[in-house]
mmCIF file with all atom_site columns, C-alpha atoms in Angstrom:
data_model
loop_
_atom_site.group_PDB
_atom_site.id
_atom_site.type_symbol
_atom_site.label_atom_id
_atom_site.label_alt_id
_atom_site.label_comp_id
_atom_site.label_asym_id
_atom_site.label_entity_id
_atom_site.label_seq_id
_atom_site.pdbx_PDB_ins_code
_atom_site.Cartn_x
_atom_site.Cartn_y
_atom_site.Cartn_z
_atom_site.occupancy
_atom_site.B_iso_or_equiv
_atom_site.pdbx_formal_charge
_atom_site.auth_seq_id
_atom_site.auth_comp_id
_atom_site.auth_asym_id
_atom_site.auth_atom_id
_atom_site.pdbx_PDB_model_num
ATOM 1  C CA . MET P 1 1  ? 5.622  18.207  2.025  1.00 0.00 ? 324 MET P CA 1
ATOM 2  C CA . LYS P 1 2  ? 6.726  15.669  4.577  1.00 0.00 ? 325 LYS P CA 1
ATOM 3  C CA . LYS P 1 3  ? 9.531  13.207  3.949  1.00 0.00 ? 326 LYS P CA 1
ATOM 4  C CA . VAL P 1 4  ? 8.389  9.762   2.798  1.00 0.00 ? 327 VAL P CA 1
ATOM 5  C CA . VAL P 1 5  ? 10.763 6.794   2.961  1.00 0.00 ? 328 VAL P CA 1
ATOM 6  C CA . ILE P 1 6  ? 9.895  3.327   1.695  1.00 0.00 ? 329 ILE P CA 1
ATOM 7  C CA . TYR P 1 7  ? 12.015 0.227   2.297  1.00 0.00 ? 330 TYR P CA 1
ATOM 8  C CA . THR P 1 8  ? 11.666 -2.289  -0.522 1.00 0.00 ? 331 THR P CA 1
ATOM 9  C CA . VAL P 1 9  ? 13.051 -5.390  -2.202 1.00 0.00 ? 332 VAL P CA 1
ATOM 10 C CA . ASP P 1 10 ? 13.121 -5.582  -5.979 1.00 0.00 ? 333 ASP P CA 1
ATOM 11 C CA . TYR P 1 11 ? 11.026 -8.760  -6.329 1.00 0.00 ? 334 TYR P CA 1
ATOM 12 C CA . CYS P 1 12 ? 8.097  -7.683  -4.125 1.00 0.00 ? 335 CYS P CA 1
ATOM 13 C CA . PRO P 1 13 ? 4.775  -6.929  -5.869 1.00 0.00 ? 336 PRO P CA 1
ATOM 14 C CA . TYR P 1 14 ? 3.500  -5.061  -2.802 1.00 0.00 ? 337 TYR P CA 1
ATOM 15 C CA . CYS P 1 15 ? 6.542  -2.796  -2.914 1.00 0.00 ? 338 CYS P CA 1
ATOM 16 C CA . LYS P 1 16 ? 5.801  -2.033  -6.548 1.00 0.00 ? 339 LYS P CA 1
ATOM 17 C CA . LYS P 1 17 ? 2.144  -1.328  -5.761 1.00 0.00 ? 340 LYS P CA 1
ATOM 18 C CA . ALA P 1 18 ? 3.031  0.997   -2.858 1.00 0.00 ? 341 ALA P CA 1
ATOM 19 C CA . LYS P 1 19 ? 5.496  2.913   -5.030 1.00 0.00 ? 342 LYS P CA 1
ATOM 20 C CA . GLN P 1 20 ? 2.829  3.181   -7.735 1.00 0.00 ? 343 GLN P CA 1
ATOM 21 C CA . ILE P 1 21 ? 0.295  4.615   -5.277 1.00 0.00 ? 344 ILE P CA 1
ATOM 22 C CA . LEU P 1 22 ? 2.815  7.246   -4.198 1.00 0.00 ? 345 LEU P CA 1
ATOM 23 C CA . SER P 1 23 ? 3.854  8.016   -7.775 1.00 0.00 ? 346 SER P CA 1
ATOM 24 C CA . ASP P 1 24 ? 0.239  8.285   -8.961 1.00 0.00 ? 347 ASP P CA 1
ATOM 25 C CA . LYS P 1 25 ? -0.342 10.914  -6.278 1.00 0.00 ? 348 LYS P CA 1
ATOM 26 C CA . ASN P 1 26 ? 2.873  12.751  -7.249 1.00 0.00 ? 349 ASN P CA 1
ATOM 27 C CA . ILE P 1 27 ? 4.313  12.129  -3.799 1.00 0.00 ? 350 ILE P CA 1
ATOM 28 C CA . SER P 1 28 ? 8.081  12.185  -3.843 1.00 0.00 ? 351 SER P CA 1
ATOM 29 C CA . PHE P 1 29 ? 9.703  9.480   -1.778 1.00 0.00 ? 352 PHE P CA 1
ATOM 30 C CA . GLU P 1 30 ? 13.075 8.039   -0.949 1.00 0.00 ? 353 GLU P CA 1
ATOM 31 C CA . GLU P 1 31 ? 13.322 4.354   -1.776 1.00 0.00 ? 354 GLU P CA 1
ATOM 32 C CA . ILE P 1 32 ? 15.747 2.242   0.203  1.00 0.00 ? 355 ILE P CA 1
ATOM 33 C CA . ASP P 1 33 ? 16.153 -1.048  -1.645 1.00 0.00 ? 356 ASP P CA 1
ATOM 34 C CA . ILE P 1 34 ? 17.372 -3.692  0.796  1.00 0.00 ? 357 ILE P CA 1
ATOM 35 C CA . THR P 1 35 ? 17.440 -6.550  -1.744 1.00 0.00 ? 358 THR P CA 1
ATOM 36 C CA . GLU P 1 36 ? 21.228 -6.957  -1.615 1.00 0.00 ? 359 GLU P CA 1
ATOM 37 C CA . ASN P 1 37 ? 21.422 -7.061  2.199  1.00 0.00 ? 360 ASN P CA 1
ATOM 38 C CA . GLU P 1 38 ? 17.926 -8.227  3.108  1.00 0.00 ? 361 GLU P CA 1
ATOM 39 C CA . ASP P 1 39 ? 19.200 -10.816 5.611  1.00 0.00 ? 362 ASP P CA 1
ATOM 40 C CA . GLU P 1 40 ? 20.776 -8.031  7.675  1.00 0.00 ? 363 GLU P CA 1
ATOM 41 C CA . ALA P 1 41 ? 18.488 -5.072  6.958  1.00 0.00 ? 364 ALA P CA 1
ATOM 42 C CA . LEU P 1 42 ? 15.086 -6.700  7.466  1.00 0.00 ? 365 LEU P CA 1
ATOM 43 C CA . PRO P 1 43 ? 15.778 -7.903  11.027 1.00 0.00 ? 366 PRO P CA 1
ATOM 44 C CA . GLU P 1 44 ? 16.917 -4.358  11.894 1.00 0.00 ? 367 GLU P CA 1
ATOM 45 C CA . LEU P 1 45 ? 13.704 -2.920  10.467 1.00 0.00 ? 368 LEU P CA 1
ATOM 46 C CA . THR P 1 46 ? 11.686 -5.552  12.313 1.00 0.00 ? 369 THR P CA 1
ATOM 47 C CA . LYS P 1 47 ? 13.249 -4.436  15.601 1.00 0.00 ? 370 LYS P CA 1
ATOM 48 C CA . LYS P 1 48 ? 12.083 -0.877  14.866 1.00 0.00 ? 371 LYS P CA 1
ATOM 49 C CA . THR P 1 49 ? 8.610  -1.643  13.572 1.00 0.00 ? 372 THR P CA 1
ATOM 50 C CA . GLY P 1 50 ? 7.593  -5.106  14.731 1.00 0.00 ? 373 GLY P CA 1
ATOM 51 C CA . ILE P 1 51 ? 6.850  -6.002  11.097 1.00 0.00 ? 374 ILE P CA 1
ATOM 52 C CA . ASP P 1 52 ? 8.925  -8.554  9.164  1.00 0.00 ? 375 ASP P CA 1
ATOM 53 C CA . THR P 1 53 ? 7.701  -7.800  5.650  1.00 0.00 ? 376 THR P CA 1
ATOM 54 C CA . VAL P 1 54 ? 8.245  -5.101  3.060  1.00 0.00 ? 377 VAL P CA 1
ATOM 55 C CA . PRO P 1 55 ? 7.392  -2.520  2.022  1.00 0.00 ? 378 PRO P CA 1
ATOM 56 C CA . GLN P 1 56 ? 7.844  -0.554  5.204  1.00 0.00 ? 379 GLN P CA 1
ATOM 57 C CA . ILE P 1 57 ? 6.738  3.029   4.818  1.00 0.00 ? 380 ILE P CA 1
ATOM 58 C CA . PHE P 1 58 ? 7.652  5.981   7.003  1.00 0.00 ? 381 PHE P CA 1
ATOM 59 C CA . ILE P 1 59 ? 6.345  9.538   6.914  1.00 0.00 ? 382 ILE P CA 1
ATOM 60 C CA . ASP P 1 60 ? 8.651  11.961  8.735  1.00 0.00 ? 383 ASP P CA 1
ATOM 61 C CA . ASP P 1 61 ? 10.288 9.022   10.540 1.00 0.00 ? 384 ASP P CA 1
ATOM 62 C CA . LYS P 1 62 ? 6.903  7.733   11.769 1.00 0.00 ? 385 LYS P CA 1
ATOM 63 C CA . PHE P 1 63 ? 6.165  4.165   10.679 1.00 0.00 ? 386 PHE P CA 1
ATOM 64 C CA . ILE P 1 64 ? 2.767  4.001   8.989  1.00 0.00 ? 387 ILE P CA 1
ATOM 65 C CA . GLY P 1 65 ? 2.819  0.363   7.813  1.00 0.00 ? 388 GLY P CA 1
ATOM 66 C CA . GLY P 1 66 ? 2.985  -1.469  4.529  1.00 0.00 ? 389 GLY P CA 1
ATOM 67 C CA . CYS P 1 67 ? 1.170  -1.503  1.227  1.00 0.00 ? 390 CYS P CA 1
ATOM 68 C CA . ASP P 1 68 ? -2.267 -2.442  2.595  1.00 0.00 ? 391 ASP P CA 1
ATOM 69 C CA . THR P 1 69 ? -2.146 0.374   5.150  1.00 0.00 ? 392 THR P CA 1
ATOM 70 C CA . LEU P 1 70 ? -0.968 2.845   2.522  1.00 0.00 ? 393 LEU P CA 1
ATOM 71 C CA . SER P 1 71 ? -3.796 1.795   0.218  1.00 0.00 ? 394 SER P CA 1
ATOM 72 C CA . LYS P 1 72 ? -6.403 2.171   2.988  1.00 0.00 ? 395 LYS P CA 1
ATOM 73 C CA . LEU P 1 73 ? -5.027 5.574   4.000  1.00 0.00 ? 396 LEU P CA 1
ATOM 74 C CA . ASP P 1 74 ? -5.178 6.699   0.386  1.00 0.00 ? 397 ASP P CA 1
ATOM 75 C CA . ALA P 1 75 ? -8.744 5.434   -0.127 1.00 0.00 ? 398 ALA P CA 1
ATOM 76 C CA . SER P 1 76 ? -9.984 7.148   3.046  1.00 0.00 ? 399 SER P CA 1
ATOM 77 C CA . GLY P 1 77 ? -8.234 10.445  2.297  1.00 0.00 ? 400 GLY P CA 1
ATOM 78 C CA . GLU P 1 78 ? -6.117 10.161  5.435  1.00 0.00 ? 401 GLU P CA 1
ATOM 79 C CA . LEU P 1 79 ? -2.898 9.892   3.417  1.00 0.00 ? 402 LEU P CA 1
ATOM 80 C CA . ASP P 1 80 ? -3.328 13.454  2.199  1.00 0.00 ? 403 ASP P CA 1
ATOM 81 C CA . SER P 1 81 ? -3.804 14.608  5.795  1.00 0.00 ? 404 SER P CA 1
ATOM 82 C CA . LEU P 1 82 ? -0.678 12.775  6.960  1.00 0.00 ? 405 LEU P CA 1
ATOM 83 C CA . LEU P 1 83 ? 1.357  14.415  4.212  1.00 0.00 ? 406 LEU P CA 1
ATOM 84 C CA . SER P 1 84 ? 0.144  17.979  4.712  1.00 0.00 ? 407 SER P CA 1
#
């Protein structure tokens, strides 16, 4: 299984939904909660990804997007392909 990393903040409903999608599929993931240092961490993530929102999800260090992208990948079956 490939490594999945998700950057989150604790008050974000999209972060919770993305984690639920992963959990429902029994996909283990590393959560990096940036709530405490969001003002510093989010701009750094934005430099890497071009996206200024969370969640930000990576599979094997490749940025795949946020919750909407994860949901679409799951619905189309592509998420399983990315993880295999």
